[in-house]
Tab-separated table of C-alpha atoms and ligand atoms in Angstrom:
chain	number	residue	atom	x	y	z
X	12	MET	CA	48.835	88.157	109.003
X	13	LYS	CA	49.256	91.343	106.983
X	14	ARG	CA	47.323	92.232	103.859
X	15	VAL	CA	47.516	95.157	101.425
X	16	VAL	CA	44.197	96.934	100.897
X	17	TYR	CA	43.001	99.561	98.456
X	18	ALA	CA	40.945	101.482	101.004
X	19	LYS	CA	39.296	103.703	98.396
X	20	ARG	CA	39.608	104.724	94.763
X	21	GLY	CA	42.624	106.933	94.284
X	22	GLY	CA	46.350	107.495	94.032
X	23	LEU	CA	49.090	105.694	95.936
X	24	ASP	CA	47.760	107.155	99.202
X	25	ALA	CA	44.736	104.847	98.849
X	26	ILE	CA	46.999	101.885	99.726
X	27	GLU	CA	46.907	100.607	103.308
X	28	ILE	CA	48.298	97.574	105.115
X	29	ILE	CA	46.051	95.900	107.652
X	30	GLU	CA	46.582	93.085	110.157
X	31	GLU	CA	44.024	90.317	110.673
X	32	GLU	CA	43.570	86.598	111.386
X	33	ALA	CA	44.784	84.248	108.642
X	34	PRO	CA	41.933	82.732	106.556
X	35	LEU	CA	41.021	79.047	106.910
X	36	PRO	CA	40.721	76.791	103.858
X	37	GLU	CA	37.296	75.348	102.976
X	38	LYS	CA	37.075	71.648	102.048
X	39	ASN	CA	38.433	72.133	98.486
X	40	GLU	CA	40.883	74.912	99.225
X	41	VAL	CA	44.534	75.274	100.171
X	42	LEU	CA	46.077	77.953	102.386
X	43	ILE	CA	49.258	79.386	100.864
X	44	GLU	CA	51.980	81.214	102.760
X	45	VAL	CA	52.787	83.786	100.083
X	46	HIS	CA	56.440	84.350	99.194
X	47	ARG	CA	55.966	86.402	96.046
X	48	ALA	CA	52.970	88.211	94.549
X	49	GLY	CA	53.045	89.546	90.985
X	50	ILE	CA	52.082	93.148	90.234
X	51	ASN	CA	50.092	93.668	87.040
X	52	PHE	CA	49.277	96.905	85.245
X	53	ALA	CA	45.607	96.087	85.903
X	54	ASP	CA	46.275	96.451	89.670
X	55	LEU	CA	47.200	100.100	89.066
X	56	MET	CA	44.103	100.680	86.946
X	57	MET	CA	41.779	99.101	89.517
X	58	ARG	CA	43.231	101.330	92.246
X	59	GLN	CA	42.157	104.290	90.100
X	60	GLY	CA	38.675	102.853	89.588
X	61	LEU	CA	39.344	102.331	85.875
X	62	TYR	CA	38.908	98.571	85.795
X	63	GLY	CA	35.503	97.086	85.131
X	64	ALA	CA	36.089	93.666	86.672
X	65	ALA	CA	37.357	94.852	90.077
X	66	PRO	CA	35.463	94.289	93.357
X	67	ASP	CA	34.003	97.202	95.329
X	68	PHE	CA	36.397	99.161	97.573
X	69	PRO	CA	37.926	98.275	99.971
X	70	PHE	CA	39.592	95.209	98.491
X	71	THR	CA	42.926	93.470	98.118
X	72	PRO	CA	44.397	93.227	94.613
X	73	GLY	CA	46.752	90.498	93.423
X	74	TYR	CA	46.039	87.938	90.714
X	75	GLU	CA	49.013	85.626	91.231
X	76	VAL	CA	51.252	84.289	93.982
X	77	SER	CA	53.927	81.719	94.654
X	78	GLY	CA	54.546	80.194	98.066
X	79	ILE	CA	54.174	77.174	100.335
X	80	VAL	CA	51.002	75.268	101.212
X	81	ARG	CA	50.473	75.550	104.985
X	82	ALA	CA	47.008	73.969	105.349
X	83	VAL	CA	44.609	71.983	103.169
X	84	GLY	CA	40.841	71.446	103.243
X	85	LYS	CA	39.356	68.020	104.048
X	86	GLU	CA	38.746	67.051	100.399
X	87	VAL	CA	42.012	68.303	98.912
X	88	GLN	CA	43.904	65.567	97.087
X	89	SER	CA	46.194	67.391	94.697
X	90	HIS	CA	48.310	69.227	97.290
X	91	ALA	CA	49.881	68.538	100.653
X	92	ILE	CA	51.240	70.715	103.435
X	93	GLY	CA	54.754	71.868	102.499
X	94	ASP	CA	54.229	71.830	98.708
X	95	ARG	CA	55.792	74.720	96.803
X	96	VAL	CA	53.073	76.126	94.533
X	97	VAL	CA	52.112	78.876	92.122
X	98	ALA	CA	48.469	79.999	92.110
X	99	LEU	CA	45.966	82.211	90.341
X	100	THR	CA	44.122	83.993	93.127
X	101	GLY	CA	41.500	86.025	91.267
X	102	PHE	CA	41.962	88.877	93.736
X	103	GLY	CA	43.560	88.996	97.184
X	104	GLY	CA	47.113	87.929	96.302
X	105	TYR	CA	48.795	90.934	97.978
X	106	ALA	CA	48.750	89.213	101.389
X	107	GLU	CA	50.975	87.134	103.638
X	108	GLN	CA	48.510	84.248	103.371
X	109	VAL	CA	45.764	83.488	100.906
X	110	VAL	CA	43.319	80.634	100.267
X	111	VAL	CA	42.613	79.347	96.751
X	112	ALA	CA	40.647	76.455	95.241
X	113	GLN	CA	42.944	73.435	94.841
X	114	GLU	CA	42.616	73.470	91.032
X	115	ARG	CA	43.908	77.061	90.878
X	116	ALA	CA	47.255	76.033	92.398
X	117	TRP	CA	50.047	74.105	90.641
X	118	THR	CA	52.975	72.336	92.313
X	119	LEU	CA	56.335	73.810	91.321
X	120	PRO	CA	59.216	71.746	89.999
X	121	ASP	CA	62.362	72.058	92.180
X	122	ASN	CA	64.206	74.033	89.498
X	123	VAL	CA	61.623	76.842	89.380
X	124	SER	CA	62.136	79.683	91.873
X	125	PHE	CA	59.364	81.584	93.666
X	126	ASP	CA	60.384	84.644	91.618
X	127	SER	CA	60.000	82.927	88.236
X	128	ALA	CA	56.764	81.272	89.311
X	129	ALA	CA	55.012	84.450	90.497
X	130	ALA	CA	56.132	86.302	87.357
X	131	MET	CA	54.490	83.792	85.052
X	132	PRO	CA	50.717	83.195	85.404
X	133	VAL	CA	48.943	86.338	84.196
X	134	THR	CA	51.363	87.623	81.576
X	135	TYR	CA	52.227	84.278	79.972
X	136	LEU	CA	48.666	82.999	80.128
X	137	THR	CA	47.421	86.173	78.432
X	138	ALA	CA	50.039	86.057	75.668
X	139	HIS	CA	49.577	82.298	75.139
X	140	HIS	CA	45.800	82.621	75.073
X	141	MET	CA	45.933	85.290	72.367
X	142	LEU	CA	48.564	83.720	70.137
X	143	VAL	CA	47.884	80.013	70.571
X	144	TYR	CA	44.286	79.492	71.720
X	145	LEU	CA	42.645	82.321	69.765
X	146	GLY	CA	45.256	83.031	67.122
X	147	ASN	CA	46.153	79.570	65.799
X	148	PHE	CA	49.813	80.599	65.866
X	149	ARG	CA	51.988	78.903	63.238
X	150	GLU	CA	55.742	78.595	62.793
X	151	GLY	CA	57.182	81.700	61.158
X	152	ASP	CA	54.250	83.960	62.118
X	153	SER	CA	55.223	87.588	62.700
X	154	VAL	CA	54.053	89.586	65.704
X	155	LEU	CA	53.657	93.183	66.806
X	156	VAL	CA	53.525	93.774	70.564
X	157	HIS	CA	53.287	97.073	72.454
X	158	HIS	CA	54.746	97.685	75.961
X	159	ALA	CA	57.350	95.255	74.599
X	160	ALA	CA	59.685	95.549	77.586
X	161	GLY	CA	56.944	94.925	80.158
X	162	GLY	CA	55.392	91.796	81.612
X	163	VAL	CA	53.182	90.708	78.701
X	164	GLY	CA	55.717	92.056	76.191
X	165	THR	CA	58.599	89.903	77.419
X	166	ALA	CA	56.286	86.898	77.823
X	167	THR	CA	55.151	87.320	74.207
X	168	ALA	CA	58.731	87.441	72.939
X	169	GLN	CA	59.639	84.210	74.738
X	170	ILE	CA	56.507	82.330	73.692
X	171	VAL	CA	56.924	83.341	70.034
X	172	LYS	CA	60.544	82.190	70.143
X	173	ALA	CA	59.569	78.871	71.756
X	174	LEU	CA	56.997	78.322	68.977
X	175	ASN	CA	59.564	79.053	66.238
X	176	GLY	CA	57.806	82.238	65.268
X	177	GLY	CA	59.123	84.854	62.852
X	178	THR	CA	59.865	88.555	63.287
X	179	ILE	CA	58.671	90.265	66.463
X	180	TYR	CA	58.243	94.042	66.431
X	181	GLY	CA	58.122	95.599	69.890
X	182	THR	CA	57.224	99.183	70.702
X	183	ALA	CA	58.605	100.606	73.946
X	184	SER	CA	60.114	103.839	75.197
X	185	ALA	CA	63.458	104.734	73.608
X	186	LYS	CA	65.447	104.052	76.805
X	187	LYS	CA	64.490	100.354	76.558
X	188	ALA	CA	65.793	99.824	73.006
X	189	LYS	CA	68.773	97.696	74.073
X	190	PHE	CA	66.687	95.502	76.347
X	191	VAL	CA	63.978	94.956	73.712
X	192	LYS	CA	66.625	93.921	71.155
X	193	GLU	CA	68.186	91.545	73.682
X	194	MET	CA	64.753	89.935	74.008
X	195	GLY	CA	64.923	89.160	70.278
X	196	MET	CA	62.575	91.869	69.028
X	197	ILE	CA	62.933	94.703	66.533
X	198	HIS	CA	62.534	97.800	68.694
X	199	ILE	CA	60.277	100.613	67.504
X	200	PRO	CA	60.386	103.657	69.809
X	201	ARG	CA	57.020	104.410	71.449
X	202	GLY	CA	55.256	107.187	69.531
X	203	GLU	CA	56.924	106.429	66.197
X	204	ASP	CA	54.984	105.287	63.131
X	205	PHE	CA	55.096	101.508	63.618
X	206	VAL	CA	52.756	100.841	60.668
X	207	GLN	CA	55.156	102.461	58.245
X	208	ARG	CA	58.124	100.640	59.844
X	209	ILE	CA	56.433	97.230	59.523
X	210	LYS	CA	55.094	97.844	56.017
X	211	ALA	CA	58.604	98.773	54.875
X	212	ASP	CA	59.612	95.146	55.611
X	213	SER	CA	56.509	93.130	54.668
X	214	GLU	CA	52.786	93.108	53.908
X	215	GLY	CA	52.143	93.380	57.660
X	216	VAL	CA	52.153	91.123	60.715
X	217	HIS	CA	50.122	87.978	61.394
X	218	HIS	CA	49.366	89.000	65.004
X	219	ALA	CA	49.132	92.424	66.663
X	220	LEU	CA	48.743	92.636	70.470
X	221	ASP	CA	47.336	96.006	71.586
X	222	PRO	CA	47.023	96.892	75.294
X	223	VAL	CA	47.014	100.640	74.656
X	224	GLY	CA	43.443	101.327	73.481
X	225	GLY	CA	42.071	104.516	71.917
X	226	LYS	CA	43.114	105.484	68.415
X	227	HIS	CA	46.227	103.322	68.788
X	228	VAL	CA	43.981	100.289	68.144
X	229	MET	CA	43.313	101.342	64.559
X	230	GLU	CA	47.049	101.746	63.929
X	231	SER	CA	47.624	98.201	65.187
X	232	TYR	CA	44.841	97.008	62.873
X	233	LYS	CA	46.534	98.731	59.927
X	234	ALA	CA	49.781	96.894	60.760
X	235	LEU	CA	48.093	93.524	60.005
X	236	ARG	CA	48.542	91.609	56.769
X	237	ASN	CA	45.608	89.979	54.968
X	238	GLY	CA	44.412	87.256	57.350
X	239	GLY	CA	45.996	88.974	60.343
X	240	ARG	CA	44.566	88.983	63.863
X	241	LEU	CA	44.379	91.925	66.269
X	242	TYR	CA	43.952	91.323	70.001
X	243	VAL	CA	42.681	94.285	72.021
X	244	PHE	CA	43.519	93.487	75.631
X	245	GLY	CA	44.080	96.701	77.557
X	246	ALA	CA	43.594	100.428	77.816
X	247	SER	CA	46.852	101.810	79.189
X	248	SER	CA	46.297	105.126	77.400
X	249	ALA	CA	43.535	105.780	79.972
X	250	VAL	CA	46.230	106.052	82.666
X	251	LYS	CA	48.364	109.108	83.301
X	252	GLY	CA	50.542	108.662	86.365
X	253	PRO	CA	49.412	107.459	89.792
X	254	LYS	CA	46.428	109.839	90.069
X	255	ARG	CA	43.304	109.078	88.117
X	256	SER	CA	42.671	111.276	85.096
X	257	LEU	CA	39.029	110.976	84.108
X	258	TRP	CA	39.724	113.134	81.071
X	259	LYS	CA	42.366	110.657	79.810
X	260	ALA	CA	39.988	107.745	80.374
X	261	ILE	CA	37.135	109.418	78.480
X	262	LYS	CA	39.490	110.402	75.649
X	263	MET	CA	40.678	106.796	75.361
X	264	TRP	CA	37.109	105.465	75.310
X	265	ARG	CA	35.871	108.011	72.756
X	266	SER	CA	38.804	107.513	70.382
X	267	THR	CA	38.628	103.704	70.390
X	268	PRO	CA	37.509	102.610	66.889
X	269	ARG	CA	34.220	100.814	66.165
X	270	PHE	CA	35.013	98.223	63.523
X	271	ASP	CA	33.042	97.646	60.353
X	272	PRO	CA	32.512	93.871	59.828
X	273	ILE	CA	32.153	94.249	56.055
X	274	ARG	CA	35.535	95.962	55.750
X	275	MET	CA	36.995	93.331	58.056
X	276	MET	CA	35.510	90.621	55.865
X	277	ASN	CA	37.033	92.083	52.724
X	278	SER	CA	40.495	92.221	54.238
X	279	ASN	CA	40.201	88.926	56.145
X	280	LYS	CA	41.279	90.642	59.332
X	281	SER	CA	39.962	89.634	62.758
X	282	VAL	CA	39.661	91.568	65.998
X	283	TYR	CA	39.523	89.780	69.356
X	284	GLY	CA	38.641	91.356	72.683
X	285	VAL	CA	40.575	89.610	75.452
X	286	HIS	CA	40.132	89.864	79.212
X	287	MET	CA	41.577	86.902	81.102
X	288	GLY	CA	40.070	88.154	84.370
X	289	MET	CA	36.623	87.652	82.799
X	290	TRP	CA	37.424	84.402	80.980
X	291	LYS	CA	34.834	81.830	82.055
X	292	ASP	CA	36.048	78.439	80.811
X	293	GLU	CA	38.401	77.292	83.585
X	294	SER	CA	39.395	74.126	81.699
X	295	VAL	CA	40.831	76.151	78.807
X	296	ALA	CA	42.848	78.321	81.173
X	297	ARG	CA	44.028	75.281	83.105
X	298	GLU	CA	45.132	73.445	79.972
X	299	GLN	CA	47.180	76.462	78.938
X	300	MET	CA	48.707	76.833	82.411
X	301	LEU	CA	49.842	73.203	82.213
X	302	ALA	CA	51.409	73.818	78.787
X	303	LEU	CA	53.194	76.882	80.159
X	304	ALA	CA	54.357	74.992	83.267
X	305	LYS	CA	55.962	72.421	80.972
X	306	MET	CA	57.653	75.171	78.939
X	307	LEU	CA	58.935	76.708	82.172
X	308	GLU	CA	60.266	73.390	83.444
X	309	ASN	CA	62.009	72.708	80.099
X	310	GLY	CA	63.583	76.168	80.095
X	311	GLN	CA	61.712	77.250	76.921
X	312	ILE	CA	60.393	80.245	78.826
X	313	ASN	CA	62.112	82.046	81.674
X	314	PRO	CA	60.193	85.002	83.146
X	315	VAL	CA	62.152	88.241	83.339
X	316	VAL	CA	61.973	89.746	86.817
X	317	ASP	CA	62.905	93.411	86.957
X	318	SER	CA	62.725	93.890	90.710
X	319	VAL	CA	61.329	92.573	93.974
X	320	TYR	CA	60.003	95.014	96.598
X	321	ARG	CA	59.075	94.141	100.190
X	322	PHE	CA	55.294	94.395	100.441
X	323	GLU	CA	55.545	97.366	102.812
X	324	ASP	CA	56.978	99.241	99.778
X	325	VAL	CA	54.060	98.384	97.493
X	326	ALA	CA	53.421	102.087	96.729
X	327	LYS	CA	57.037	102.520	95.586
X	328	ALA	CA	56.717	99.418	93.408
X	329	GLN	CA	53.566	100.739	91.758
X	330	GLN	CA	55.127	104.191	91.293
X	331	PHE	CA	58.034	102.501	89.489
X	332	ILE	CA	55.568	100.956	87.004
X	333	HIS	CA	53.680	104.247	86.610
X	334	ASP	CA	57.031	105.808	85.689
X	335	GLY	CA	57.514	103.161	82.987
X	336	GLY	CA	60.703	101.996	84.703
X	337	ASN	CA	60.222	98.227	84.525
X	338	ARG	CA	61.940	95.811	82.186
X	339	GLY	CA	59.963	92.628	82.809
X	340	LYS	CA	57.967	91.939	85.905
X	341	VAL	CA	57.802	93.631	89.315
X	342	LEU	CA	57.080	91.409	92.335
X	343	LEU	CA	56.206	91.863	95.999
X	344	ASP	CA	58.058	89.906	98.669
X	345	PHE	CA	55.721	88.569	101.379
X	346	SER	CA	58.071	85.856	102.666
X	347	PRO	CA	58.226	85.512	106.465
X	348	LYS	CA	61.206	87.373	107.976
V	416	LIG	N1	43.205	91.697	79.061
V	416	LIG	C1	43.959	90.945	79.822
V	416	LIG	O1	43.577	89.828	80.187
V	416	LIG	C2	45.318	91.464	80.241
V	416	LIG	C3	46.184	90.643	80.963
V	416	LIG	C4	47.452	91.147	81.292
V	416	LIG	C5	47.806	92.454	80.914
V	416	LIG	N2	46.911	93.226	80.234
V	416	LIG	C6	47.279	94.578	79.805
V	416	LIG	O2	48.522	94.513	79.141
V	416	LIG	C7	49.272	95.678	79.378
V	416	LIG	C8	50.609	95.270	79.937
V	416	LIG	O3	50.428	94.735	81.238
V	416	LIG	P1	51.658	94.344	82.152
V	416	LIG	O4	51.079	93.987	83.480
V	416	LIG	O5	52.530	93.399	81.444
V	416	LIG	O6	52.381	95.746	82.346
V	416	LIG	P2	53.754	96.265	81.806
V	416	LIG	O7	53.824	96.162	80.343
V	416	LIG	O8	54.850	95.674	82.598
V	416	LIG	O9	53.484	97.791	82.181
V	416	LIG	C9	54.298	98.781	82.282
V	416	LIG	C10	54.862	99.323	80.941
V	416	LIG	O10	53.827	99.810	80.082
V	416	LIG	C11	54.280	100.926	79.334
V	416	LIG	N3	53.223	101.946	79.405
V	416	LIG	C12	52.413	102.292	78.387
V	416	LIG	N4	51.520	103.192	78.790
V	416	LIG	C13	51.746	103.432	80.080
V	416	LIG	C14	51.143	104.279	81.059
V	416	LIG	N5	50.088	105.038	80.770
V	416	LIG	N6	51.635	104.268	82.327
V	416	LIG	C15	52.697	103.483	82.631
V	416	LIG	N7	53.300	102.650	81.749
V	416	LIG	C16	52.828	102.636	80.488
V	416	LIG	C17	55.606	101.342	79.956
V	416	LIG	O11	56.627	100.934	79.089
V	416	LIG	P3	57.170	101.835	77.868
V	416	LIG	O12	57.220	103.254	78.371
V	416	LIG	O13	58.474	101.303	77.561
V	416	LIG	O14	56.191	101.637	76.758
V	416	LIG	C18	55.700	100.516	81.235
V	416	LIG	O15	57.020	100.156	81.572
V	416	LIG	C19	48.411	96.544	80.306
V	416	LIG	O16	47.685	97.471	79.535
V	416	LIG	C20	47.475	95.546	80.936
V	416	LIG	O17	46.283	96.112	81.410
V	416	LIG	C21	45.692	92.748	79.895
C-alpha cells in the first residue's frame, strides 16, 4: 500500500509517498481501506514544525478518513468486514490503508457519502465542542467565527443554524463574500474592524471562535458581550505560505495577549483554550461524534466539500489551502483504482 510521509520539517518538498506492507489490526482494531482523507490546516502547520502535538519526523499526517473495513481484530464486535465507516485516526490517515481502534470508527448510514463523512469529524467536532460542550450554546446566541469560509467556519455556520442560533458574523477574504453570505453569515472582509462592525449592531456576540492567534485574539475578546465566551483554537497567523517563517511564528507568539482574570471577572467574559488533538476524555468526544452523526443522517448538517485531489497530488492540495483558495473542505482520494 502507499502512504504519504512528511520526511522532514519543511515546505511542500518535504512530502514523499512511500510503498510498504499494509498494517494488520490488533485484537481491538479494524483495518480500513481509505477512500477519502480530510486535510486540516493543522496538517500544514505540522509539516512546518509549528504544531506542538505532532509526532517526530518522519510521520504520516491525517486525522480523519472514510472508507471500507477490510479486516477486523479477534475481539472486534462493533464492525464487520465490508462496513462503510468514518474514523478518527489520530495521525496516519493519509494512506491507502490504516488501522484504528474499533471505538474510533463509526458505521455510515447509506445516505452519507465518503466525501461528506471524511469532511466531518475534525471540523464539526471542534465547532460542536466549543459551542455546545464548553459554551452552553442557547437558542438565539450570536457567534463570530474567523476563516468563515473554511472547514471549521462552514461547520460552525451549519451547527449554529441547526441549534436555532442567532446572527453569525464570519470574517474571510473579500473574494469569499458571496459564499459566506450563502452559508447564512454576515460577511466581514478579513482585515476590517470586526469589533466596530459587531458593536454597531449589538452589545457584542455570545461566542467568538478565534483560530488566528496573536493580537487578533484580543480583538475577538473585545467583540464579546457581557457573559460572552472566547475560544482560542489555532494560530494561523504563524503561517505565511508553504515555507516556514520562524519570524511570523515568533511574532504571533509574542503578540498573543495574556489575560487578566480580574478584568475578565468584572466583565463576565471567559476564555477557553481548545485543542481537540490533545483532548483526553474519549467518552466526551465520542458522545459528540454520535450527536453529529445523527445531525448528518437527518440532514441538519451537510459538510461542504470544496475539492477532492488524488493523493499523489497532496502537495497541490496543500498549496491550494496555503493560497486561501478553499471554500469548505479539501479531501484526498485514496480509493483503489
Ligand atoms: N484546536 C483545534 O482543535 C482545531 C481543530 C480544527 C481546526 N483548528 C484551527 O482552525 C483553523 C481552521 O482550520 P481548517 O482546517 O478548517 O482550515 P480552513 O479554515 O479551511 O483553512 C484555510 C482558510 O484559512 C484562512 N487563512 C487564514 N490565515 C491563513 C494563512 N496564514 N494561510 C492560509 N490560509 C489562511 C483562509 O481563508 P480566508 O483567506 O478567506 O480567511 C483559508 O482559505 C486553523 O487555524 C486550524 O489550525 C483547530
